[in-house]
Coordinates of C-alpha atoms in Angstrom, one line a residue:
M1 CA 0.0 0.0 0.0
S2 CA 1.3 3.4 -0.9
L3 CA 2.0 5.9 1.8
A4 CA -0.6 8.3 0.4
R5 CA -3.2 5.6 0.5
E6 CA -2.2 4.7 4.0
L7 CA -2.7 8.3 5.2
A8 CA -5.9 8.7 3.3
D9 CA -7.3 5.5 4.9
A10 CA -6.1 7.0 8.3
G11 CA -8.4 9.9 7.7
V12 CA -6.0 12.5 6.3
D13 CA -8.2 14.7 4.0
R14 CA -7.3 17.4 1.6
G15 CA -6.3 20.5 3.4
E16 CA -5.9 18.9 6.8
P17 CA -2.9 20.0 8.9
V18 CA -0.1 17.4 8.7
A19 CA 3.1 18.4 10.6
L20 CA 6.2 17.5 8.6
V21 CA 9.8 17.2 9.7
V22 CA 12.4 16.3 7.0
A23 CA 15.3 14.6 8.8
D24 CA 18.6 13.3 7.4
A25 CA 17.3 9.7 7.4
G26 CA 13.6 10.2 6.5
I27 CA 10.5 12.1 7.4
A28 CA 8.2 12.3 10.4
L29 CA 4.5 13.1 10.1
A30 CA 1.8 13.9 12.7
W31 CA -1.9 14.6 12.1
R32 CA -4.9 14.8 14.3
S33 CA -5.4 11.0 14.6
G34 CA -1.9 9.6 14.2
Q35 CA 1.8 9.8 13.6
R36 CA 4.2 8.2 11.2
V37 CA 7.9 7.9 10.6
V38 CA 9.1 7.0 7.1
P39 CA 12.8 6.1 7.0
S40 CA 14.3 6.9 3.6
A41 CA 17.5 7.9 1.9
D42 CA 15.4 10.3 -0.2
P43 CA 13.1 12.1 2.3
V44 CA 12.2 14.8 -0.2
G45 CA 11.1 12.2 -2.7
V46 CA 8.8 10.7 0.0
V47 CA 7.2 14.1 0.5
A48 CA 6.8 14.5 -3.3
E49 CA 4.9 11.2 -3.4
L50 CA 2.3 12.7 -1.1
A51 CA 1.5 15.7 -3.4
D52 CA -1.8 14.3 -4.5
L53 CA -2.9 14.0 -0.9
D54 CA -2.7 17.8 -0.7
P55 CA -2.6 18.3 3.0
R56 CA -1.9 21.6 4.7
W57 CA 1.8 21.0 5.4
T58 CA 2.6 22.3 8.9
W59 CA 6.3 23.1 9.6
W60 CA 8.3 25.1 12.1
S61 CA 9.7 27.3 9.3
A62 CA 9.5 27.3 5.5
R63 CA 13.2 28.2 5.3
E64 CA 14.1 25.1 7.3
T65 CA 11.8 22.6 5.8
A66 CA 10.5 23.9 2.4
T67 CA 13.9 24.9 1.0
A68 CA 14.9 21.4 0.2
L69 CA 11.5 20.6 -1.2
V70 CA 11.5 23.6 -3.5
A71 CA 15.1 22.9 -4.6
A72 CA 14.0 19.4 -5.7
G73 CA 11.1 20.8 -7.7
A74 CA 8.3 20.3 -5.3
R75 CA 5.7 23.1 -4.9
P76 CA 3.4 22.4 -2.0
R77 CA 0.0 24.1 -2.5
I78 CA -0.9 25.1 1.0
C79 CA 1.0 25.2 4.3
W80 CA 1.0 26.5 7.9
D81 CA 4.2 28.2 8.9
L82 CA 4.6 28.3 12.7
E83 CA 7.3 31.0 12.5
A84 CA 5.2 33.3 10.2
V85 CA 2.1 32.8 12.3
G86 CA 4.0 33.3 15.5
R87 CA 5.3 36.6 14.3
L88 CA 1.8 37.6 13.3
I89 CA 0.1 36.7 16.5
H90 CA 2.7 37.8 19.0
G91 CA 4.6 40.6 17.2
L92 CA 7.9 38.8 17.6
R93 CA 11.2 40.2 16.6
R94 CA 12.5 36.6 16.4
G95 CA 10.8 33.8 14.6
D96 CA 12.8 30.8 15.7
A97 CA 11.1 27.8 17.2
G98 CA 12.2 28.6 20.7
A99 CA 10.8 32.1 20.6
V100 CA 7.5 31.1 18.9
W101 CA 6.9 28.3 21.4
A102 CA 7.7 30.5 24.4
A103 CA 5.4 33.3 23.2
Q104 CA 2.5 30.9 22.7
H105 CA 2.9 29.5 26.2
G106 CA 3.4 32.9 27.9
L107 CA 7.1 32.3 28.7
P108 CA 10.0 34.7 28.6
E109 CA 11.8 35.0 25.3
P110 CA 14.6 32.5 25.5
T111 CA 18.2 33.2 24.7
M112 CA 19.3 32.1 21.2
P113 CA 21.2 28.7 21.4
R114 CA 24.8 29.2 20.3
G115 CA 27.4 26.6 19.5
E116 CA 27.6 23.5 21.6
L117 CA 25.8 22.9 24.9
D118 CA 27.9 24.2 27.8
L119 CA 28.1 22.6 31.2
L120 CA 25.4 24.7 32.7
E121 CA 23.0 23.9 29.9
L122 CA 23.8 20.2 30.1
G123 CA 22.7 20.3 33.6
E124 CA 19.3 21.7 32.5
E125 CA 18.7 19.1 29.8
D126 CA 17.1 15.7 30.5
G127 CA 16.7 14.5 26.9
A128 CA 13.1 15.6 26.5
A129 CA 12.0 18.1 23.9
V130 CA 10.3 20.4 26.5
R131 CA 12.3 21.3 29.6
P132 CA 10.8 21.4 33.1
D133 CA 10.4 25.2 32.8
G134 CA 8.3 24.8 29.7
Q135 CA 10.9 26.1 27.3
L136 CA 12.0 24.0 24.3
S137 CA 15.3 22.1 24.8
R138 CA 18.3 23.9 23.6
E139 CA 19.7 20.5 22.4
W140 CA 16.6 20.0 20.2
L141 CA 16.7 23.6 18.9
R142 CA 20.3 22.9 17.8
G143 CA 19.0 20.2 15.4
R144 CA 18.6 16.9 17.2
P145 CA 15.3 16.2 15.3
L146 CA 17.2 16.4 12.0
R147 CA 19.7 13.7 13.2
D148 CA 17.3 11.3 15.0
L149 CA 14.0 10.0 13.5
A150 CA 12.6 9.3 16.9
A151 CA 13.2 12.9 17.9
A152 CA 11.8 14.0 14.5
Q153 CA 8.6 12.2 15.4
Q154 CA 8.2 14.1 18.7
W155 CA 9.2 17.3 17.0
S156 CA 6.4 16.9 14.4
A157 CA 3.9 16.1 17.2
L158 CA 4.9 19.3 19.0
A159 CA 4.5 21.3 15.7
L160 CA 1.0 19.9 15.3
T161 CA 0.1 20.8 18.9
L162 CA 1.4 24.4 18.4
Q163 CA -0.5 24.7 15.1
G164 CA -3.7 23.9 16.9
A165 CA -3.0 26.4 19.7
Q166 CA -2.2 29.1 17.2
Q167 CA -5.3 28.4 15.2
E168 CA -7.5 28.5 18.3
L169 CA -6.0 31.9 19.3
L170 CA -6.6 33.3 15.9
Q171 CA -10.2 32.1 15.8
G172 CA -10.8 34.0 19.1
L173 CA -9.7 37.4 17.8
P174 CA -12.4 39.9 16.9
D175 CA -13.2 39.9 13.2
P176 CA -13.0 43.6 12.1
R177 CA -14.8 43.2 8.8
A178 CA -18.0 45.0 8.2
V179 CA -19.6 41.6 7.5
P180 CA -17.7 39.0 9.7
R181 CA -17.5 35.6 8.2
R182 CA -15.9 32.2 8.9
P183 CA -13.1 31.5 8.9
A184 CA -12.1 34.5 11.0
L185 CA -10.1 37.1 9.2
A186 CA -7.1 36.6 11.4
E187 CA -7.1 32.9 10.6
L188 CA -7.2 33.7 6.8
T189 CA -4.3 36.2 7.4
A190 CA -2.3 33.4 9.0
T191 CA -2.9 31.2 5.9
A192 CA -1.7 34.0 3.6
E193 CA 1.3 34.8 5.8
S194 CA 2.3 31.1 5.6
A195 CA 1.9 31.1 1.8
A196 CA 4.1 34.2 1.7
A197 CA 6.8 32.4 3.7
L198 CA 6.7 29.6 1.1
L199 CA 6.6 32.0 -1.8
A200 CA 9.7 33.7 -0.3
V201 CA 11.6 30.4 -0.4
E202 CA 10.4 29.8 -4.0
M203 CA 11.5 33.3 -5.2
E204 CA 14.8 32.9 -3.5
Q205 CA 15.4 29.6 -5.2
D206 CA 14.1 30.5 -8.6
G207 CA 15.6 34.0 -8.9
L208 CA 14.6 36.9 -11.1
P209 CA 15.5 36.6 -14.8
L210 CA 18.2 39.1 -15.7
D211 CA 20.1 39.4 -18.9
R212 CA 23.7 39.8 -18.0
T213 CA 24.6 41.3 -21.5
V214 CA 21.9 43.9 -21.3
A215 CA 22.9 44.7 -17.7
T216 CA 26.5 45.1 -18.7
E217 CA 25.6 47.5 -21.5
L218 CA 23.5 49.6 -19.2
L219 CA 26.1 49.8 -16.5
A220 CA 28.9 50.7 -19.0
A221 CA 26.7 53.5 -20.5
T222 CA 26.1 55.0 -17.1
I223 CA 29.3 54.3 -15.0
G224 CA 31.9 53.4 -17.6
Q225 CA 33.4 50.2 -18.7
R226 CA 34.3 47.5 -16.2
P227 CA 37.6 48.8 -14.7
R228 CA 40.7 46.6 -15.1
D229 CA 42.0 47.5 -11.6
E230 CA 41.4 49.8 -8.7
A231 CA 43.5 52.6 -10.3
Q232 CA 41.2 52.7 -13.3
A233 CA 38.1 52.5 -11.0
T234 CA 39.5 55.6 -9.1
A235 CA 40.0 57.4 -12.4
Q236 CA 36.4 56.6 -13.5
R237 CA 35.1 58.0 -10.2
A238 CA 37.1 61.1 -10.6
A239 CA 35.8 61.6 -14.2
R240 CA 32.2 61.2 -13.0
D241 CA 32.9 63.8 -10.3
D242 CA 34.4 66.2 -12.7
V243 CA 31.2 66.4 -14.8
V244 CA 29.6 68.0 -11.8
L245 CA 32.5 69.9 -10.3
R246 CA 33.1 71.8 -13.6
H247 CA 30.0 73.8 -12.8
F248 CA 31.4 75.2 -9.6
P249 CA 34.4 77.4 -8.8
D250 CA 35.7 75.0 -6.1
R251 CA 36.6 71.5 -7.4
R252 CA 38.0 70.2 -4.2
V253 CA 34.7 69.2 -2.8
D254 CA 33.7 65.7 -1.9
L255 CA 30.3 65.2 -3.6
R256 CA 29.6 62.2 -1.3
S257 CA 29.5 64.5 1.7
P258 CA 26.2 66.5 2.2
Q259 CA 28.1 68.8 4.6
Q260 CA 30.3 69.8 1.7
V261 CA 27.7 69.9 -1.0
R262 CA 25.4 72.3 0.7
P263 CA 27.9 75.2 0.8
L264 CA 28.9 74.3 -2.7
L265 CA 25.4 74.9 -3.9
A266 CA 25.4 78.2 -2.2
T267 CA 28.1 79.3 -4.6
V268 CA 25.6 79.1 -7.4
G269 CA 22.9 80.9 -5.5
L270 CA 21.1 78.0 -3.8
D271 CA 20.9 78.4 0.0
L272 CA 19.0 75.3 0.9
P273 CA 18.4 73.6 4.3
D274 CA 19.6 70.3 3.0
T275 CA 20.7 68.5 -0.2
R276 CA 18.0 65.9 -0.5
S277 CA 17.2 65.0 -4.1
W278 CA 13.5 65.9 -3.8
R279 CA 14.5 69.4 -2.6
L280 CA 17.0 69.8 -5.5
A281 CA 14.7 68.5 -8.3
P282 CA 12.7 71.8 -8.8
Y283 CA 15.9 73.6 -9.7
A284 CA 17.2 71.0 -12.2
D285 CA 15.6 72.7 -15.3
S286 CA 17.0 76.1 -14.5
V287 CA 20.4 75.4 -12.8
P288 CA 22.7 73.1 -14.9
A289 CA 24.8 72.4 -11.8
V290 CA 21.8 70.8 -10.1
A291 CA 20.9 68.8 -13.1
A292 CA 24.5 67.5 -13.3
L293 CA 24.5 66.7 -9.5
L294 CA 21.2 64.7 -9.7
D295 CA 22.5 62.7 -12.7
W296 CA 25.7 62.1 -10.8
R297 CA 23.8 60.7 -7.9
K298 CA 22.0 58.2 -10.1
A299 CA 25.3 57.0 -11.6
E300 CA 27.0 56.9 -8.2
R301 CA 24.2 54.7 -6.8
L302 CA 24.6 52.4 -9.7
A303 CA 28.4 52.3 -9.3
T304 CA 28.4 51.7 -5.6
T305 CA 25.3 49.6 -5.0
Y306 CA 24.4 48.1 -8.4
G307 CA 27.8 48.1 -10.1
W308 CA 30.1 45.4 -11.3
A309 CA 30.6 43.8 -7.9
W310 CA 26.8 43.5 -7.5
L311 CA 26.5 41.9 -10.9
D312 CA 29.2 39.4 -10.2
E313 CA 28.0 38.5 -6.7
H314 CA 24.2 38.2 -7.2
V315 CA 23.6 37.1 -10.8
G316 CA 24.2 33.5 -11.4
A317 CA 25.5 31.7 -14.5
D318 CA 21.9 30.8 -15.3
G319 CA 21.0 34.5 -15.6
R320 CA 19.0 34.8 -12.4
L321 CA 19.3 37.5 -9.8
R322 CA 19.0 35.9 -6.4
G323 CA 18.8 37.4 -2.9
R324 CA 17.3 36.4 0.4
W325 CA 13.6 37.0 0.8
G326 CA 11.6 37.6 4.0
A327 CA 7.9 37.1 4.3
A328 CA 7.5 40.0 6.8
D329 CA 9.7 42.7 8.2
A330 CA 9.8 43.3 12.0
A331 CA 7.6 46.3 11.8
A332 CA 4.4 46.3 9.8
G333 CA 4.8 43.0 8.0
R334 CA 5.9 43.9 4.5
M335 CA 7.9 41.4 2.4
T336 CA 11.6 42.1 2.2
A337 CA 14.4 41.2 -0.1
Q338 CA 18.2 41.5 -0.3
A339 CA 20.6 41.8 -3.2
G340 CA 18.8 45.0 -4.3
L341 CA 15.7 43.2 -5.4
H342 CA 13.4 45.7 -3.7
N343 CA 15.3 48.8 -4.9
L344 CA 16.5 47.9 -8.4
P345 CA 16.9 51.3 -10.1
A346 CA 14.7 52.1 -13.1
E347 CA 17.9 52.4 -15.2
L348 CA 18.5 48.6 -14.8
R349 CA 15.0 47.4 -15.2
P350 CA 15.4 46.8 -19.0
A351 CA 17.9 44.1 -18.1
V352 CA 15.2 42.2 -16.2
L353 CA 14.3 40.3 -19.4
A354 CA 12.0 37.4 -19.7
E355 CA 13.5 34.1 -21.0
P356 CA 12.8 33.1 -24.6
G357 CA 9.2 32.1 -25.2
H358 CA 8.1 34.0 -22.1
V359 CA 6.9 37.5 -21.1
F360 CA 6.4 39.3 -17.8
V361 CA 2.9 40.2 -16.6
R362 CA 3.2 43.0 -14.0
A363 CA 0.4 44.0 -11.8
D364 CA 0.3 46.6 -9.0
L365 CA -2.5 47.7 -6.7
G366 CA -3.6 51.2 -7.5
Q367 CA -3.8 53.7 -4.6
V368 CA -3.8 50.8 -2.2
E369 CA -3.2 52.4 1.1
P370 CA -6.0 55.1 0.9
R371 CA -8.3 52.3 -0.2
V372 CA -7.2 50.2 2.7
L373 CA -7.9 53.1 5.1
A374 CA -11.4 53.3 3.7
A375 CA -11.9 49.6 4.3
V376 CA -10.4 49.2 7.7
S377 CA -12.0 52.4 9.2
H378 CA -15.5 51.6 8.0
D379 CA -15.8 55.3 6.9
D380 CA -18.8 55.3 4.6
G381 CA -17.8 58.6 2.9
F382 CA -14.3 57.5 2.3
A383 CA -15.5 54.1 1.1
A384 CA -17.7 55.9 -1.5
A385 CA -14.7 57.8 -2.7
A386 CA -12.8 54.5 -3.0
R387 CA -15.3 53.2 -5.5
A388 CA -13.9 55.7 -8.1
D389 CA -11.0 54.9 -10.5
D390 CA -9.1 57.8 -8.9
I391 CA -9.8 58.0 -5.2
Y392 CA -8.4 61.5 -4.9
A393 CA -10.9 63.1 -7.3
P394 CA -14.0 62.5 -5.1
V395 CA -11.9 63.3 -2.0
A396 CA -11.0 66.7 -3.6
S397 CA -14.7 67.3 -4.3
K398 CA -15.6 66.5 -0.7
L399 CA -12.8 68.7 0.7
G400 CA -13.5 71.6 -1.7
C401 CA -10.0 71.7 -3.1
D402 CA -7.9 70.6 -6.1
R403 CA -6.7 67.0 -6.6
P404 CA -3.0 67.6 -5.6
T405 CA -4.2 69.2 -2.3
A406 CA -6.5 66.2 -1.7
K407 CA -3.7 63.8 -2.2
V408 CA -1.5 65.7 0.2
A409 CA -4.3 65.6 2.8
V410 CA -4.8 61.9 2.5
L411 CA -1.1 61.0 2.7
A412 CA -0.6 63.5 5.5
A413 CA -3.3 61.8 7.5
M414 CA -1.8 58.3 7.1
Y415 CA 1.8 59.4 7.7
G416 CA 1.1 61.8 10.6
Q417 CA 2.4 65.0 8.9
T418 CA 0.9 68.0 10.5
S419 CA 2.9 71.0 9.3
G420 CA 2.6 73.3 6.4
A421 CA -0.3 72.8 3.9
A422 CA -0.9 69.4 5.3
G423 CA -2.0 70.8 8.6
A424 CA -4.8 72.8 7.1
A425 CA -5.8 69.9 4.9
L426 CA -6.1 67.6 7.9
A427 CA -8.8 69.8 9.4
D428 CA -10.9 69.4 6.3
M429 CA -10.2 65.6 6.5
D430 CA -11.6 65.6 10.0
R431 CA -14.8 67.2 8.8
A432 CA -15.3 65.1 5.7
F433 CA -14.1 61.7 6.9
P434 CA -14.4 61.5 10.7
R435 CA -14.3 57.7 11.1
A436 CA -11.1 57.4 9.0
M437 CA -9.4 60.1 11.0
A438 CA -10.5 58.6 14.3
Y439 CA -9.1 55.3 13.3
L440 CA -5.7 56.8 12.6
R441 CA -5.7 58.9 15.7
A442 CA -6.6 55.9 17.9
A443 CA -3.5 54.1 16.6
E444 CA -1.4 57.1 17.2
Q445 CA -2.6 57.5 20.8
A446 CA -2.1 53.8 21.5
E447 CA 1.6 54.1 20.7
R448 CA 1.9 57.2 22.8
D449 CA 0.3 55.3 25.7
G450 CA 2.7 52.4 25.1
T451 CA -0.3 50.1 24.2
D452 CA -0.1 47.2 21.8
V453 CA -2.5 47.3 18.8
R454 CA -3.4 44.8 16.1
T455 CA -3.7 45.5 12.4
Y456 CA -6.9 44.8 10.6
G457 CA -5.7 41.3 9.8
G458 CA -4.5 40.5 13.3
R459 CA -0.7 41.4 13.4
L460 CA 0.3 42.5 16.8
L461 CA 2.2 45.8 16.8
R462 CA 4.2 46.7 19.8
P463 CA 5.6 50.2 20.5
W464 CA 9.2 49.0 20.0
S465 CA 8.4 47.3 16.7
G466 CA 9.1 50.4 14.6
G467 CA 12.8 49.6 14.6
P468 CA 15.8 51.5 15.9
D469 CA 15.2 54.5 13.7
A470 CA 11.6 55.1 14.8
A471 CA 10.9 57.8 17.4
P472 CA 9.5 55.9 20.4
G473 CA 6.1 57.0 21.5
S474 CA 5.6 59.6 18.8
G475 CA 2.6 57.8 17.5
R476 CA 3.6 58.2 13.8
F477 CA 4.8 54.6 13.5
F478 CA 1.5 53.1 14.6
R479 CA -0.5 55.6 12.7
N480 CA 1.1 54.5 9.4
A481 CA 1.7 50.8 10.4
V482 CA -2.0 50.0 10.9
I483 CA -2.5 51.0 7.2
Q484 CA 0.8 49.8 5.8
G485 CA 0.5 46.6 7.7
A486 CA -3.1 46.0 6.5
A487 CA -2.1 46.8 2.9
A488 CA 0.7 44.2 3.2
E489 CA -1.8 41.6 4.5
L490 CA -4.1 42.3 1.5
F491 CA -1.1 42.1 -0.9
K492 CA 0.1 38.8 0.5
A493 CA -3.4 37.3 0.4
W494 CA -3.7 38.4 -3.2
A495 CA -0.2 37.0 -4.0
A496 CA -1.2 33.6 -2.4
T497 CA -4.4 33.5 -4.4
V498 CA -2.6 34.2 -7.7
R499 CA 0.2 31.7 -6.8
D500 CA -2.4 29.0 -6.4
G501 CA -3.7 29.5 -9.9
L502 CA -0.3 29.9 -11.7
A503 CA 1.0 26.3 -11.6
P504 CA -1.4 24.9 -14.4
L505 CA -0.3 27.8 -16.6
G506 CA 3.5 27.1 -16.2
A507 CA 4.0 30.6 -14.7
S508 CA 5.6 31.8 -11.5
I509 CA 5.8 34.9 -9.3
V510 CA 9.4 36.1 -9.5
L511 CA 9.1 39.5 -7.6
C512 CA 6.9 40.9 -4.9
L513 CA 7.5 44.6 -4.6
H514 CA 5.4 46.1 -1.9
D515 CA 2.2 46.4 -3.9
E516 CA 3.5 45.0 -7.2
L517 CA 3.6 41.4 -8.5
L518 CA 5.9 40.4 -11.4
V519 CA 5.0 37.1 -13.0
H520 CA 7.2 35.1 -15.5
V521 CA 4.8 33.6 -18.0
P522 CA 4.9 31.4 -21.1
D523 CA 3.8 33.5 -24.1
Q524 CA 0.7 31.5 -24.7
S525 CA -0.5 32.0 -21.0
A526 CA -0.1 35.8 -20.9
T527 CA -3.8 36.5 -21.4
A528 CA -4.9 33.8 -18.8
V529 CA -2.4 35.3 -16.2
R530 CA -3.8 38.8 -16.8
D531 CA -7.3 37.5 -16.1
L532 CA -6.0 35.6 -13.1
L533 CA -4.5 38.7 -11.6
H534 CA -7.8 40.6 -11.8
Q535 CA -9.9 37.7 -10.7
G536 CA -7.6 36.9 -7.9
L537 CA -7.9 40.4 -6.6
D538 CA -11.7 40.4 -6.8
S539 CA -11.8 37.0 -5.0
T540 CA -9.4 38.2 -2.2
V541 CA -11.2 41.5 -1.7
S542 CA -14.6 39.6 -1.5
W543 CA -13.6 38.1 1.9
W544 CA -10.8 40.5 3.0
A545 CA -12.9 43.6 2.8
A546 CA -16.3 42.0 3.1
G547 CA -19.2 44.5 3.4
S548 CA -16.9 47.6 3.1
G549 CA -18.1 48.7 -0.3
V550 CA -14.4 49.6 -1.1
R551 CA -13.2 49.0 -4.7
F552 CA -9.6 47.8 -5.2
V553 CA -8.0 48.0 -8.6
A554 CA -4.9 46.5 -10.2
D555 CA -3.0 48.0 -13.1
V556 CA -1.9 45.0 -15.3
A557 CA 0.6 45.1 -18.2
V558 CA 2.6 42.7 -20.3
G559 CA 6.1 43.1 -21.6
R560 CA 9.3 41.3 -22.5
S561 CA 11.2 43.2 -19.9
W562 CA 10.2 44.7 -16.5
A563 CA 10.7 48.1 -18.0
D564 CA 8.3 47.3 -20.9
A565 CA 5.6 45.9 -18.6
R566 CA 4.6 49.4 -17.2

């Protein structure tokens, strides 16, 4: 009898949680009514045999368990990621098994296990997975379940127990939707967060198609040919600097130092409080020195961050740009990426080129954060504005101002800006959209009071979670995070829905950029993927924003390169 048949006969149905531990010598499984160890020299192959069973694979971490599966070509459909869900529920800075277990059981955050067990730790260990104080064994956290199938069996059983506890907690959270439904929104968010963790592993494994030849041409045109040695690199930097410095009487200035650039600009009549690019941009058409400086900054960024070293380090021989992906940052829960994947300059996007016989289908959510504010605040007036193609036009009409002022007012409300024109606009926002403004102010006040809050989808935000650069207690982090975090939850739910429909089309998501999806698609499937992106958004919104009346839109385009698909 096959293992899949054996599990089916044991009552494992499609979508049922099945905890999985992939060990060196086989796999360990645990489900509601049983457990199973399968010794094998090819544990990944054993998991692949269970694909048709289609359970909800439950694992401690996608990075630990799914990486090997994805590398072997497996693409599990649904999963429950204990790390991702633990971060969601408890607002954790760490997502390791020890921290997730401790948070779920109301225990202090444990110290990270490092190196081998020392004598003190050996005295605390009795061989069990759970120590007498309730914390997970440091020995087990160091990898014992991967080396011992009997331990793997216990580890999978603990994972299943933790999954049940997490699910029960999520089901007990208030459902903030205008029309609450089952499953609870927080439970659905956990499913989407888990899918995002798996998608992060897939994107990291698959990489982003990038044509090295095109990238080389673009870099050479902007920063010069690849230098033979450091001396030539230094000469190239000096030549780039000289294009700017020739506009000024003093050529001994370091353009990389804002403290030196500011007085330099004063010599051509620009006495500015700082040298930020957005402040300089209005002068670019009338002051050649400023235009040259802004062009230099673009080239300098390419040379230092996306230059020849970047190309050599991060683009593989197969023409794929790879970097580490994260399913949620430590603040509002947005997806993150390294190797420049989230900040690739527009100048290099023509090099992100689909493979022969393929195209990119790009989709981004239009004006997503204002629409999210309308949905989560249950402000009827703002929801009505969000039914328009351009949300700022009806907002302008409601405020009695032009569209640019309306946009400033909405963004100022979400980002906590109160000075200048934004301050006056906020007063009009209070009059026109009182529930939306009250929602934002409540979040702001909670941070000032040192009180935790949850996003619309259930992510716990703590006053310290804004990161080291956030101003503690200012309120501005929470004010934006409740919107940015909810937008991230909607985006990941949409991405998970789209991912589920891509496999039959031979397509895959290769980039998640805040509110933008980039899908690599066979030519013949481009139309079907376009439709899937729109349908997936409608399907997601139908439960995510149930009863809100808010309209969400996606701009979808097709192109051979990322730059073309705009």
